[in-house]
Tab-separated table of C-alpha atoms in Angstrom:
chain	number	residue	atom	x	y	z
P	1	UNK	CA	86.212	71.297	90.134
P	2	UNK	CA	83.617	72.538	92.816
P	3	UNK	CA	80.988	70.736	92.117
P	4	UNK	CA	83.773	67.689	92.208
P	5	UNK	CA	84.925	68.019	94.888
P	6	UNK	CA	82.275	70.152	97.807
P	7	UNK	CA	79.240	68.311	95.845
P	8	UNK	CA	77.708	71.531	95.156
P	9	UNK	CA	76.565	73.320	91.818
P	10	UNK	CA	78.823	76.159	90.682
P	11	UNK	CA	76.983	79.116	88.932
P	12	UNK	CA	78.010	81.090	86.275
P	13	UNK	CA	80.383	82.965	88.104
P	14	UNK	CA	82.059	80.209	89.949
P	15	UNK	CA	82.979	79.206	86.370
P	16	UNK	CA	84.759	81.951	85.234
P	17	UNK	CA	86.429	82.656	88.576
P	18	UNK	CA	87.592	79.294	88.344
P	19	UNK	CA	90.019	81.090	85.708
P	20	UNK	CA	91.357	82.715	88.160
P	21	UNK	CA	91.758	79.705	90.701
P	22	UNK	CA	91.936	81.559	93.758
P	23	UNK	CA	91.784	78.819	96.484
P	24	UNK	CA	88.676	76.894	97.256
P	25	UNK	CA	87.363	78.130	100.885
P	26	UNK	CA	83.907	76.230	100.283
P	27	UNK	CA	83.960	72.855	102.220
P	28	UNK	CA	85.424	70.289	100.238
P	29	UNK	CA	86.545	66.359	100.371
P	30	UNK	CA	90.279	67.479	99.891
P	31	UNK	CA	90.216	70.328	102.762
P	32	UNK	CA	88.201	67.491	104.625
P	33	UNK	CA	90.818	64.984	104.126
P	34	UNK	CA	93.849	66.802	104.509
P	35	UNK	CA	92.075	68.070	108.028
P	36	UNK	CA	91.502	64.367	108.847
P	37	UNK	CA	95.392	63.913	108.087
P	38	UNK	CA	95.422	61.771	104.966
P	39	UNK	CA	98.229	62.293	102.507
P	40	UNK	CA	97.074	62.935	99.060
P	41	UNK	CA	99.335	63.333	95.995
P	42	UNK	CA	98.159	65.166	92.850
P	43	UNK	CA	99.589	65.303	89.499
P	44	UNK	CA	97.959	67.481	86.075
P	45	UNK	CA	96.020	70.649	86.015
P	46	UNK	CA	97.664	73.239	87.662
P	47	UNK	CA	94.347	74.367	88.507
P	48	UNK	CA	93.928	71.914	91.524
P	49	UNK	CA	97.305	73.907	92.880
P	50	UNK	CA	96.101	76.764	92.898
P	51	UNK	CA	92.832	75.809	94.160
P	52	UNK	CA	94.120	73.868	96.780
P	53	UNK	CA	97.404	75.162	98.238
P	54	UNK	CA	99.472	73.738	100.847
P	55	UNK	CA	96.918	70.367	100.628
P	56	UNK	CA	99.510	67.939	98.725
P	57	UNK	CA	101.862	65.460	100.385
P	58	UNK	CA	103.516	66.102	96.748
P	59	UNK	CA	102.477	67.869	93.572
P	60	UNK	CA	103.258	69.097	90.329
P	61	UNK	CA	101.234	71.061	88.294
P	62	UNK	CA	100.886	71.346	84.356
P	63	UNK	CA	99.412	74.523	82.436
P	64	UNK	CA	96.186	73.677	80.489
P	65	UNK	CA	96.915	77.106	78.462
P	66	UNK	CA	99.420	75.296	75.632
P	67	UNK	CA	96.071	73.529	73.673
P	68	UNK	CA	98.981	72.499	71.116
P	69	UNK	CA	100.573	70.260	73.790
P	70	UNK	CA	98.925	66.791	74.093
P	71	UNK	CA	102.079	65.119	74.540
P	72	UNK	CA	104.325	66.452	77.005
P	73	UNK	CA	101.192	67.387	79.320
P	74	UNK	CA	100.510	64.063	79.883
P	75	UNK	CA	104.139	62.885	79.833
P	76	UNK	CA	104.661	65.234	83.067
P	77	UNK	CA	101.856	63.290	84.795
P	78	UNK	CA	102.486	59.747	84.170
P	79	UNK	CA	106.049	60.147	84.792
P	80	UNK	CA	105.858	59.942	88.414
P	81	UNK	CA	103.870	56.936	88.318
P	82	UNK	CA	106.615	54.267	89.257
P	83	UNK	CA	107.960	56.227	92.337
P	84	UNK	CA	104.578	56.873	93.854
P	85	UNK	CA	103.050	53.340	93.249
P	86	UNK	CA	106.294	52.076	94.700
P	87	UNK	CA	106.511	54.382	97.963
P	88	UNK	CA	102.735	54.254	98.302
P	89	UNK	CA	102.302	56.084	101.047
P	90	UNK	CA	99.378	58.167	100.184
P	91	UNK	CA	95.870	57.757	101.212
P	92	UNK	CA	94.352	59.391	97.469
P	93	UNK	CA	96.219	59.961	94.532
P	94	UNK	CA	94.206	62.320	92.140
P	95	UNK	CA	95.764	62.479	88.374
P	96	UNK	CA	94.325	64.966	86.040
P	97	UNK	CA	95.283	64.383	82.249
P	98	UNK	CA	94.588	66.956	79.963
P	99	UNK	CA	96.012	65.626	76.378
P	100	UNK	CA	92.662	64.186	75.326
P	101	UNK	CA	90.964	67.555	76.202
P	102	UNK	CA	93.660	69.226	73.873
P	103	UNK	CA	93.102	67.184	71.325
P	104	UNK	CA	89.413	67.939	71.109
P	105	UNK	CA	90.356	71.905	70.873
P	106	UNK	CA	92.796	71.096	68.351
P	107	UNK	CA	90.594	68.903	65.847
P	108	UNK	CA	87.390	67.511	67.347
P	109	UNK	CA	86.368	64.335	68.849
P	110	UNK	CA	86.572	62.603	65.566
P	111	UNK	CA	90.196	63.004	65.120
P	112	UNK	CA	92.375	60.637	64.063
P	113	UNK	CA	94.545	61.448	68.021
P	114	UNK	CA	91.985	60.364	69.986
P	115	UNK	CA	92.337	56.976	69.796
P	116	UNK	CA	95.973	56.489	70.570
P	117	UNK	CA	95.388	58.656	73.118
P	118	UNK	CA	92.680	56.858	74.299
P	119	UNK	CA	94.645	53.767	74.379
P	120	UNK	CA	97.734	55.457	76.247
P	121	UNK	CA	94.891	56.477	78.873
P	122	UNK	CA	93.812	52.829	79.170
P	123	UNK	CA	97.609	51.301	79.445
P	124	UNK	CA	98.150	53.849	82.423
P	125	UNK	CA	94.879	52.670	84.173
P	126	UNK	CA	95.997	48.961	83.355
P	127	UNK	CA	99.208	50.012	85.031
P	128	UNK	CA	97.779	51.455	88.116
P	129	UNK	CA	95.616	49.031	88.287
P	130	UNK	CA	97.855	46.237	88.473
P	131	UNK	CA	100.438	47.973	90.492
P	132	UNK	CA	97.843	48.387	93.413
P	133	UNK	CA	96.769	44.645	93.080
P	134	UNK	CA	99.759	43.250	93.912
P	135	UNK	CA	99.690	45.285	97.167
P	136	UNK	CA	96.053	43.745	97.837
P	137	UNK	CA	96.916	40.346	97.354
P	138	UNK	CA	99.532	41.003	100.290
P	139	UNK	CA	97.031	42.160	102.223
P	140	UNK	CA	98.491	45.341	103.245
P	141	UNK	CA	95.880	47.894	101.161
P	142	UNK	CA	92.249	48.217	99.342
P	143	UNK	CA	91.585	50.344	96.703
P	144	UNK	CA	89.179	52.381	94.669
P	145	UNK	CA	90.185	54.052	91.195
P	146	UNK	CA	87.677	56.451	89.543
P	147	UNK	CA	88.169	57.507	86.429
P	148	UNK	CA	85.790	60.319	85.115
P	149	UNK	CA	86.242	62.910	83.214
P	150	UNK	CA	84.891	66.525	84.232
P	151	UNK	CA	83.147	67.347	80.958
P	152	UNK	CA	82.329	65.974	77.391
P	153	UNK	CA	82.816	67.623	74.310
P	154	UNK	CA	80.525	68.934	71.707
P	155	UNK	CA	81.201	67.663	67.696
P	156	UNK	CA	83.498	70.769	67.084
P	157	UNK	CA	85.505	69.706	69.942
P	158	UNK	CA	84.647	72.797	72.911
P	159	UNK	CA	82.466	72.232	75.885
P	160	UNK	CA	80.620	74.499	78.233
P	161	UNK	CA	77.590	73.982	76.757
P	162	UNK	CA	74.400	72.243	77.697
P	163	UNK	CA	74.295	69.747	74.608
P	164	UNK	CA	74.045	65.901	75.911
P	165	UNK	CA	77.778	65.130	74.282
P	166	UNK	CA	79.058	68.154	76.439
P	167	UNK	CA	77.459	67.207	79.674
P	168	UNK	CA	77.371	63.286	79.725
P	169	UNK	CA	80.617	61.388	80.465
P	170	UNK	CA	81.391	58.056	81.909
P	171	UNK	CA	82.433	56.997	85.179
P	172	UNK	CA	84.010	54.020	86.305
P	173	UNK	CA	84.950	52.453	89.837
P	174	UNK	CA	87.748	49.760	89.542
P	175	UNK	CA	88.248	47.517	92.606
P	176	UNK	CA	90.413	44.893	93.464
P	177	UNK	CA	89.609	41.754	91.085
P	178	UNK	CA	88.885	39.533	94.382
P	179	UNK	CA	86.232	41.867	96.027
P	180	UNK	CA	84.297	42.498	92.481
P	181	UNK	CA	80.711	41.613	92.057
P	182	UNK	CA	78.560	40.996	88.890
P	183	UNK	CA	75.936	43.837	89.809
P	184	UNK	CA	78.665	46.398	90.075
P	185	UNK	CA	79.057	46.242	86.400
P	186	UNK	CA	75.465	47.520	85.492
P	187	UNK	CA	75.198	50.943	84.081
P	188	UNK	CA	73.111	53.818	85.684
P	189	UNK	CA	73.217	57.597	85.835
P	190	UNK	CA	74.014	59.679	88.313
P	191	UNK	CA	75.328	63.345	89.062
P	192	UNK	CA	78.693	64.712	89.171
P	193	UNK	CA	77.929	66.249	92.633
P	194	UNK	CA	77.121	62.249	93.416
P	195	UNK	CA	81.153	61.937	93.500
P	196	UNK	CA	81.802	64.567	96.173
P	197	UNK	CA	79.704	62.712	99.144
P	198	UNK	CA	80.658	58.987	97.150
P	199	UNK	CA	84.580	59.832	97.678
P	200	UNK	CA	83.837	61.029	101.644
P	201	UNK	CA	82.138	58.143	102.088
P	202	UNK	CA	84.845	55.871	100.933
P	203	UNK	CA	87.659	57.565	102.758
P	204	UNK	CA	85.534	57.726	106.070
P	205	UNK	CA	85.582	61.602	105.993
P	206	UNK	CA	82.559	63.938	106.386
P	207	UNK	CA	80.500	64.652	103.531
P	208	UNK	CA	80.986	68.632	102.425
P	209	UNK	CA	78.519	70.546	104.248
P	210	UNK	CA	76.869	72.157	101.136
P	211	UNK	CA	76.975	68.750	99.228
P	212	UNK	CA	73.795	68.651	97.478
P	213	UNK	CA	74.091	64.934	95.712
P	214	UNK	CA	73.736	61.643	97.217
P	215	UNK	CA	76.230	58.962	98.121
P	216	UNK	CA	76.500	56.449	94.660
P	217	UNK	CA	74.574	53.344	96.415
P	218	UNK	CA	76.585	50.439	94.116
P	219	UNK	CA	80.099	51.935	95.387
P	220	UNK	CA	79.449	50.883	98.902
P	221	UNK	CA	79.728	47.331	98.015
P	222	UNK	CA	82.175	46.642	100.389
P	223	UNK	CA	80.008	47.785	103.508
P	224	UNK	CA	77.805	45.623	104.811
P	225	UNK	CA	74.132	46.394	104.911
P	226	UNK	CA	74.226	48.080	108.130
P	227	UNK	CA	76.811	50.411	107.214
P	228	UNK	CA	75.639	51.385	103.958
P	229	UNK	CA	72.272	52.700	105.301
P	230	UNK	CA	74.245	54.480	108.214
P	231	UNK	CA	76.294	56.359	105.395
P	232	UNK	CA	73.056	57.077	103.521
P	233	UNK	CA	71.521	58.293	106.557
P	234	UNK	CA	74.469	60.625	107.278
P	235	UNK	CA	73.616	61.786	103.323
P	236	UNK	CA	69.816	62.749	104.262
P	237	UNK	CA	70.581	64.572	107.437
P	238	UNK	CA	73.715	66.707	106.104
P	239	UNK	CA	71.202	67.328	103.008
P	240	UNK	CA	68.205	68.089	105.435
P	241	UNK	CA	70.686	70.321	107.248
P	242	UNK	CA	71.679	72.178	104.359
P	243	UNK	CA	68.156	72.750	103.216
P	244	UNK	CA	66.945	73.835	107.002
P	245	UNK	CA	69.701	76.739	106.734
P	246	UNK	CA	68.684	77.920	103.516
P	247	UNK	CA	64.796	77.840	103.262
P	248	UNK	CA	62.817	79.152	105.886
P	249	UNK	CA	59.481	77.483	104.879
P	250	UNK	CA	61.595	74.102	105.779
């Protein structure tokens, strides 16, 4: 979750206090947005709750503790999709699905699950998806879904290692079908601290002061020239910043 959402890298320690979840004081995109007054709604991991008190316009949490449960955990998310994408009066709606991450506990990536569940993930993106692009082609919002995942999983189904099938996930930016161009859909790698100054630049909030990754240069499609190399510029100084207060040789 921190490196996420402040764009940082957590060290050991960060992970196992994450455990605990006390709340996040580091500077972060949802602190920043809720400061800016933008409404976000979260639904999943009960971890974000905890990490993030008092910074949902509506929540509800779900325990990641019942590894069992790849049903019902998921069931408690998507159920409140219809009412939000109807009322849609949110600025970010962050969903955090843990069935598929139960499943790999259970019985490894090669279980016979995986695939439905899998295909239950896609029909919920299809449904947001198309639920937001009829609002588009009235002209009253744009949009930006990301769908990542905030590890991989190793053959016997953990993670928290350093193998490439633990570390390496995909990520994927859906826009609105009208505003899509053929270069978005090229592959490349970046970071997961790459999302944390990405998201703040594409809700016009300030990028996490100790964000060490760099804005994702194919999201800002929608910018014109101009503005994307303002946004990157923004990226170098709050990075230059950053390293000026920590290195003295800088």
């Amino acid at each position: 979750f921190q490196a996420l959402t402040t764009g940082s890298i957590p060290g050991f320690l960060d992970v196992i206090l994450n455990f605990g979840s006390d709340s996040l004081q580091e500077d972060n995109i949802i602190t920043q947005m809720k400061t800016a007054g933008k409404k976000i709604i979260f639904y999943g991991d009960d971890t974000w709750v905890r990490l993030f008190p008092q910074h949902f316009h509506r929540e509800e949490g779900t325990t990641s503790f019942f590894v069992s449960d790849y049903t019902e955990v998921d069931d408690n998310v998507t159920r409140h999709l219809e009412k939000e994408l109807d009322i849609l009066d949110w600025d970010m709606m962050i969903l955090h699905y843990l069935g598929l991450d139960h499943i790999g506990h259970m019985s490894g990536p090669k279980s016979p699950l995986i695939q439905p569940k899998l295909h239950e993930m896609d029909q919920i993106i299809e449904k947001i998806y198309k639920g937001l692009s009829k609002m588009v082609r009235k002209c009253l919002i744009f949009f930006v879904i990301v769908i990542c995942g905030d590890h991989g999983m190793s053959d016997q189904g953990g993670h928290g290692g350093a193998s490439l099938s633990e570390i390496t996930v995909p990520v994927i930016f859906l826009y609105p079908s009208q505003y899509s161009r053929i270069h978005f859909q090229q592959e490349s790698d970046i970071l997961q601290i790459d999302l944390a100054p990405t998201l703040a630049a594409l809700t016009n909030i300030p990028i996490p002061v100790n964000n060490l990754g760099t804005v994702i240069l194919e999201s800002l499609y929608q910018y014109n020239p101009v503005q994307s190399l303002n946004i990157l510029y923004h990226n170098t100084l709050q990075i230059a910043d950053l390293l000026k207060f920590n290195s003295q040789d800088y």
